[in-house]
Structure formats: C-alpha cells, structure tokens
PDB file of C-alpha atoms in Angstrom:
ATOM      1  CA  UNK A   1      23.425 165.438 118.014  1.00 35.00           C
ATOM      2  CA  UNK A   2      21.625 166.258 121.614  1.00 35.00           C
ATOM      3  CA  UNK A   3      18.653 163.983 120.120  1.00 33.00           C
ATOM      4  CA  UNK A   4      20.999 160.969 119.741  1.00 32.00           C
ATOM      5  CA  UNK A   5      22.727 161.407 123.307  1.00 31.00           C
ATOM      6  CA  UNK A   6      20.056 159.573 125.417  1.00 33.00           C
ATOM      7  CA  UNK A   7      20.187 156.397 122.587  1.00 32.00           C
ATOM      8  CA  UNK A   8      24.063 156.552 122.895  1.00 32.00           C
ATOM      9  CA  UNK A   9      23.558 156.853 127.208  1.00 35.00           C
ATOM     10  CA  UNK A  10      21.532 153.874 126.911  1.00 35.00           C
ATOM     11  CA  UNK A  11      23.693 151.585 124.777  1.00 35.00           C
ATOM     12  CA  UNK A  12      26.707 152.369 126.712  1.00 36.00           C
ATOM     13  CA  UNK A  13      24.858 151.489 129.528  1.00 45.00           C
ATOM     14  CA  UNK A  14      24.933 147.365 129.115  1.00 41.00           C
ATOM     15  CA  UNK A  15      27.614 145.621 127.498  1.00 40.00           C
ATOM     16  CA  UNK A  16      25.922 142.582 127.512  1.00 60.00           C
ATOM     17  CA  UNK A  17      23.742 142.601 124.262  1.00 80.00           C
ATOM     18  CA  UNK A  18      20.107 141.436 125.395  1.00 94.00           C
ATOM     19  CA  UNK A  19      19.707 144.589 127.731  1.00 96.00           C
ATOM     20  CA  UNK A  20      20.281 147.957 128.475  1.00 95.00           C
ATOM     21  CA  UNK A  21      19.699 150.612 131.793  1.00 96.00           C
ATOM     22  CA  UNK A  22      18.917 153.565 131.130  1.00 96.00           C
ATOM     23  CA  UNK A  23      19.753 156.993 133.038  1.00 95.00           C
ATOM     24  CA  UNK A  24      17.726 156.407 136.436  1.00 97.00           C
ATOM     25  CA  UNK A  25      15.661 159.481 137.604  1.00 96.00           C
ATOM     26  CA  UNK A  26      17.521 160.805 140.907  1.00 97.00           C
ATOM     27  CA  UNK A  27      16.341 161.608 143.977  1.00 97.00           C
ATOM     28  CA  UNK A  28      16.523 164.284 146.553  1.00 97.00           C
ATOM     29  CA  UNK A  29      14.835 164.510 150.176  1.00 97.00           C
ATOM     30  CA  UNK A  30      15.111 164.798 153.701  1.00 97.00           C
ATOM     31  CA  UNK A  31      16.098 162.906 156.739  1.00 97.00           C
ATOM     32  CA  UNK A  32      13.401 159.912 156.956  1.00 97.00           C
ATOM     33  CA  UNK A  33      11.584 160.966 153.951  1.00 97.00           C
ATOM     34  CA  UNK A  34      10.226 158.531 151.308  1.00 97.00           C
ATOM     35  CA  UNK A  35      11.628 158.639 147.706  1.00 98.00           C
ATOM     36  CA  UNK A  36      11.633 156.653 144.767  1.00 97.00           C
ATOM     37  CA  UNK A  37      13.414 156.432 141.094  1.00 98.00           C
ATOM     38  CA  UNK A  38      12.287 155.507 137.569  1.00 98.00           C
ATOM     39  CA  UNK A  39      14.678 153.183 136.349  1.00 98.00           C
ATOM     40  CA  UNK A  40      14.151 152.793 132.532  1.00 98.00           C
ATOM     41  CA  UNK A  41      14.899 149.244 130.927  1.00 97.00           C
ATOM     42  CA  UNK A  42      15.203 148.202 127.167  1.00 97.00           C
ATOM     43  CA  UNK A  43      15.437 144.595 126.100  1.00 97.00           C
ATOM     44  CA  UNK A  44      16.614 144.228 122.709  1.00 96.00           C
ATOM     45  CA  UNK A  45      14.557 143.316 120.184  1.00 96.00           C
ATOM     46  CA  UNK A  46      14.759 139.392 119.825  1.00 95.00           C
ATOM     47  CA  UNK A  47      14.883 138.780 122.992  1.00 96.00           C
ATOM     48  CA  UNK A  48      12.737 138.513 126.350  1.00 97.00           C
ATOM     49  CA  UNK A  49      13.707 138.581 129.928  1.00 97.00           C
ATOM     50  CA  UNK A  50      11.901 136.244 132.510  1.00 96.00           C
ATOM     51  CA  UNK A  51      10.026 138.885 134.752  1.00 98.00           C
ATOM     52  CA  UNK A  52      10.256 139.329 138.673  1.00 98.00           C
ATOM     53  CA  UNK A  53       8.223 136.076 138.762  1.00 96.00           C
ATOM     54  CA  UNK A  54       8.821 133.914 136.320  1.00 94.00           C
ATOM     55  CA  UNK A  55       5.668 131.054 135.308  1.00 89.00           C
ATOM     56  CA  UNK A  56       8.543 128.097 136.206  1.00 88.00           C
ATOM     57  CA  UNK A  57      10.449 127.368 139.017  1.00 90.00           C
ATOM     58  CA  UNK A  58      13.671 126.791 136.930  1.00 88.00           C
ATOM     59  CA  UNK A  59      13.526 130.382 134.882  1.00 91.00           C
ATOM     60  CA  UNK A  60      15.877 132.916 136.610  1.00 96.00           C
ATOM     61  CA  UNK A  61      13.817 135.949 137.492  1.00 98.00           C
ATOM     62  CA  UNK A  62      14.850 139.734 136.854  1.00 98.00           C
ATOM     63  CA  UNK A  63      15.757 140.599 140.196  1.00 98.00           C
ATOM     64  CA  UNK A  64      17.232 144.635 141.520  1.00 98.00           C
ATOM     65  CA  UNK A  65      19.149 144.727 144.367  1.00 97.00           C
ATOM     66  CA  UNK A  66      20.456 147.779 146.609  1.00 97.00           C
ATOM     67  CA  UNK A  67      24.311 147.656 148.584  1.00 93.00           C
ATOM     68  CA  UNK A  68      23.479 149.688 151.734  1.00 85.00           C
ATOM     69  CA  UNK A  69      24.544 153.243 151.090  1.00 82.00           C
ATOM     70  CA  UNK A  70      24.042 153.751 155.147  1.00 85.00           C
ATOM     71  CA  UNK A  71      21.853 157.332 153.500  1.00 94.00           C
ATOM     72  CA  UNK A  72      19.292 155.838 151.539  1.00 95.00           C
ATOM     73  CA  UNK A  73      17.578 152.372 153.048  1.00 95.00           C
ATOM     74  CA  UNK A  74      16.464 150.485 149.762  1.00 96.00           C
ATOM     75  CA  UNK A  75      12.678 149.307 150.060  1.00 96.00           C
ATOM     76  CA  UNK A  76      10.233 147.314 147.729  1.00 97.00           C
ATOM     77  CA  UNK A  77      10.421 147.697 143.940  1.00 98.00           C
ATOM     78  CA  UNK A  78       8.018 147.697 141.664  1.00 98.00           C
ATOM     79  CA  UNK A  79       7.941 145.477 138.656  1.00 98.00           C
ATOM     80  CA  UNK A  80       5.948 145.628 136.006  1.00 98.00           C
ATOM     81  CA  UNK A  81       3.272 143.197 135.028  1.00 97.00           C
ATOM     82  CA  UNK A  82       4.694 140.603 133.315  1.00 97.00           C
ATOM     83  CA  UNK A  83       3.584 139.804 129.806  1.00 96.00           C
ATOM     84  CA  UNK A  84       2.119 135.773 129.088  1.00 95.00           C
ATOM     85  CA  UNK A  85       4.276 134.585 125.834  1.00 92.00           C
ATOM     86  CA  UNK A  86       4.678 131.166 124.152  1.00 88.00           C
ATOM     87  CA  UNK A  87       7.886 130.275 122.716  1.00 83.00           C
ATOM     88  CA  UNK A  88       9.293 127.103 121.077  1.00 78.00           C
ATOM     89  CA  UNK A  89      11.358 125.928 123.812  1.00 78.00           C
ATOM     90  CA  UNK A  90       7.870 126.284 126.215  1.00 78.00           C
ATOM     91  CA  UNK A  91       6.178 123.521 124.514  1.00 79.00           C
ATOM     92  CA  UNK A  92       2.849 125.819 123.907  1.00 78.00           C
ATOM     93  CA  UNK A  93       3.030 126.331 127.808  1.00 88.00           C
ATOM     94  CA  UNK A  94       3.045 130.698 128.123  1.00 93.00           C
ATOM     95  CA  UNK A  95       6.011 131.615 130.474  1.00 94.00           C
ATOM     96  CA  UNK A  96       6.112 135.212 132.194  1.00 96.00           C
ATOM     97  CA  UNK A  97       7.943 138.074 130.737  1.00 97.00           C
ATOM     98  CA  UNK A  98       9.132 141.131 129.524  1.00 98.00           C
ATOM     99  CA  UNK A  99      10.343 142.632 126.162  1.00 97.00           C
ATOM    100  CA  UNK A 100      11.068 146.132 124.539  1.00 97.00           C
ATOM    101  CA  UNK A 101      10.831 149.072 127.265  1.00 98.00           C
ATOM    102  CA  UNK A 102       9.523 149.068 130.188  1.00 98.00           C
ATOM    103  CA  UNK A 103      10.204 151.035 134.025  1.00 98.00           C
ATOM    104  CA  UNK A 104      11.328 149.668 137.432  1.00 98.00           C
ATOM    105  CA  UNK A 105      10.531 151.806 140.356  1.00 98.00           C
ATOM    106  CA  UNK A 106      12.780 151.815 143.470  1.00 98.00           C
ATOM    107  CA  UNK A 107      11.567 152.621 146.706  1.00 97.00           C
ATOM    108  CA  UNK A 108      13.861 154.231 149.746  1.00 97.00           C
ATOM    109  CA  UNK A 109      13.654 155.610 152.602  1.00 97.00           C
ATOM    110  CA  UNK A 110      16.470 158.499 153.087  1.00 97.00           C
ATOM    111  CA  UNK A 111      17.978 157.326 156.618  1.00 96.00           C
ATOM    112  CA  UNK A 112      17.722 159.481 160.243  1.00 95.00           C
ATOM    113  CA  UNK A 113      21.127 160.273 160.240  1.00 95.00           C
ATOM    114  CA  UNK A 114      21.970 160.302 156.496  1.00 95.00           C
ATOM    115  CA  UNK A 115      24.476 163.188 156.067  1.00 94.00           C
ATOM    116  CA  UNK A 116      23.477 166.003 154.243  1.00 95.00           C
ATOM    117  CA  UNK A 117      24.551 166.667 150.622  1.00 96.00           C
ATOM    118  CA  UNK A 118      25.314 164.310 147.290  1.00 96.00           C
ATOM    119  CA  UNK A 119      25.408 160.146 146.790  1.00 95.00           C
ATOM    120  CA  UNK A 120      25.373 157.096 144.885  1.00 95.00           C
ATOM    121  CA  UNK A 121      23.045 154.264 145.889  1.00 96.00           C
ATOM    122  CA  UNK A 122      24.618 151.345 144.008  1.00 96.00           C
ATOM    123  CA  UNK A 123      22.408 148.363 142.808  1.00 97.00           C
ATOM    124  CA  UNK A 124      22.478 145.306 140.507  1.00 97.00           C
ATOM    125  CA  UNK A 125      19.695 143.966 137.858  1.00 97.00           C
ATOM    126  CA  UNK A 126      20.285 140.179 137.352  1.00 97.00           C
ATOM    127  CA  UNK A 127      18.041 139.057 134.374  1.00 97.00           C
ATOM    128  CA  UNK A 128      18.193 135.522 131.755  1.00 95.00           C
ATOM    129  CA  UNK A 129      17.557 136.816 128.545  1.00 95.00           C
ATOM    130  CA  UNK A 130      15.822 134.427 125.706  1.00 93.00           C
ATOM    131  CA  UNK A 131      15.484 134.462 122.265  1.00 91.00           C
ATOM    132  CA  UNK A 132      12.774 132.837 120.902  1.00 85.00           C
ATOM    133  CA  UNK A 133      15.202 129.143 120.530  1.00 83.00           C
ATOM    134  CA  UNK A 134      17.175 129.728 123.621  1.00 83.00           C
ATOM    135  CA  UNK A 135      17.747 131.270 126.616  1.00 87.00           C
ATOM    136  CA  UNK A 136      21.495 132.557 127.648  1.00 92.00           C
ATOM    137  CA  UNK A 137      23.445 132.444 130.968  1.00 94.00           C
ATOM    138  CA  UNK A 138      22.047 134.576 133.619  1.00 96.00           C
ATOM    139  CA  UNK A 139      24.032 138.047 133.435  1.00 95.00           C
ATOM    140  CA  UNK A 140      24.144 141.188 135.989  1.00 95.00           C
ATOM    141  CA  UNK A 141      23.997 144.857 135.412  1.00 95.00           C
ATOM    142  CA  UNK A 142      25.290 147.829 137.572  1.00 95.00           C
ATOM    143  CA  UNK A 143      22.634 150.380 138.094  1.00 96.00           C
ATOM    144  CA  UNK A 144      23.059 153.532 140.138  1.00 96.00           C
ATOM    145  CA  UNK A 145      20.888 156.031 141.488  1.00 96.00           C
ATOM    146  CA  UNK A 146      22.083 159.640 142.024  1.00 96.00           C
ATOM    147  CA  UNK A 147      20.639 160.694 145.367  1.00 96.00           C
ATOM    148  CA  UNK A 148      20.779 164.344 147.805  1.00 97.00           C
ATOM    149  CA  UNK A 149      19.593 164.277 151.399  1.00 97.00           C
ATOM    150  CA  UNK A 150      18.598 167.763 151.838  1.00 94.00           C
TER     151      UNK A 150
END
C-alpha cells in the first residue's frame, strides 16, 4: 500500500486530466537565505504541454507563478529544456514542448523580516495541453510549497 501512496498523491493532485503536480520538496532556511524546491510534473501520456517558451507566438506557454507570502520572495524558475516535436496540427513545423515527467525548480529568497516558524508559499502552473489532433483550453493548477524560516 505505502508503494502506491505517492501514485495516488499525484493523481489527486490535478483534476484536470492532461497533468498532474506532484508533492513539491519543502524548504527550510534563514532570514535572507537562498532556497529552492523540486516541483515534480507528469503529463499524461497522449498529451504534450507547450514549454516555458513555446516555438509560436500563439501557443500558451507553461508558466509558475508565486502570490507573495511576505516570508519567502519568489525568484526565477527553472524550466526544463524543451523537447522539438512535430505533430499533425504543426504542418511538419516542430513546436516546443514537454511530455511524461519532468522537474520545475523554484527559486526564493526567505525575506529579512520573515517570522520565524512554518508556511505555505502558494503558486499557480498555467499550461495548454495537446494531443497529437488538438490542443485544449488553457487550464491552471494550484501548487504549494511547504516552507520554515529558521
């Protein structure tokens, strides 16, 4: 059963079919230290997600996003490297993306005054999944970071 919990974590995490968030690593540090979290992502198999910069102007890029927590000050992520694919709908033109797993990394910065002890830094992945025919309407996932400011 304790083999099949992380699967189960990570399907509960989306709702949305084409993607799913997995448990993102948390962080602990001090007053204006530097920190960062693994944020594991799955797209489902059949589908692709444009990356953080898509090959077209008009393809909706995977994009994370931080709400100030006023404790952690969100910095640059890091996005994978896109993969080069060619789909039907691309007219033999390769567009950039991702598929199956793959890891964001959030940077922060844990604030001068950020009160000691436990939070939540609370973020949102926006993605436009494809299949291979189509591509759906841009969708939005919570993601949340455990933090301690020690």
């Amino acid at each position: 059963m304790a083999l099949c919990l992380p699967l189960l974590l990570l399907a509960q995490s989306s709702s949305s079919g084409y993607l799913a968030v997995g448990e993102p690593q948390k962080v602990a540090g001090k007053r204006g230290a530097s920190v960062q979290s693994k944020i594991p992502v799955t797209v489902m198999t059949g589908y692709h997600v444009n990356s953080n910069t898509p090959s077209e102007e008009y393809l909706i890029p995977l994009k994370l996003t931080w709400t100030a927590t006023g404790a952690l000050e969100a910095g640059a992520i890091t996005y994978p490297k896109g993969s080069l694919e060619k789909y039907e709908f691309t007219e033999g033109k390769p567009i950039s993306v991702y598929t199956g797993n793959f890891d964001l990394v959030a940077n922060f910065k844990v604030a001068a005054n950020a009160p000691a002890g436990p939070g939540v830094a609370a973020g949102k992945l926006k993605y436009q999944a494809c299949s291979n025919k189509a591509c759906y309407p841009p969708k939005t996932v919570d993601v949340n970071v455990s933090y301690q400011v020690q």
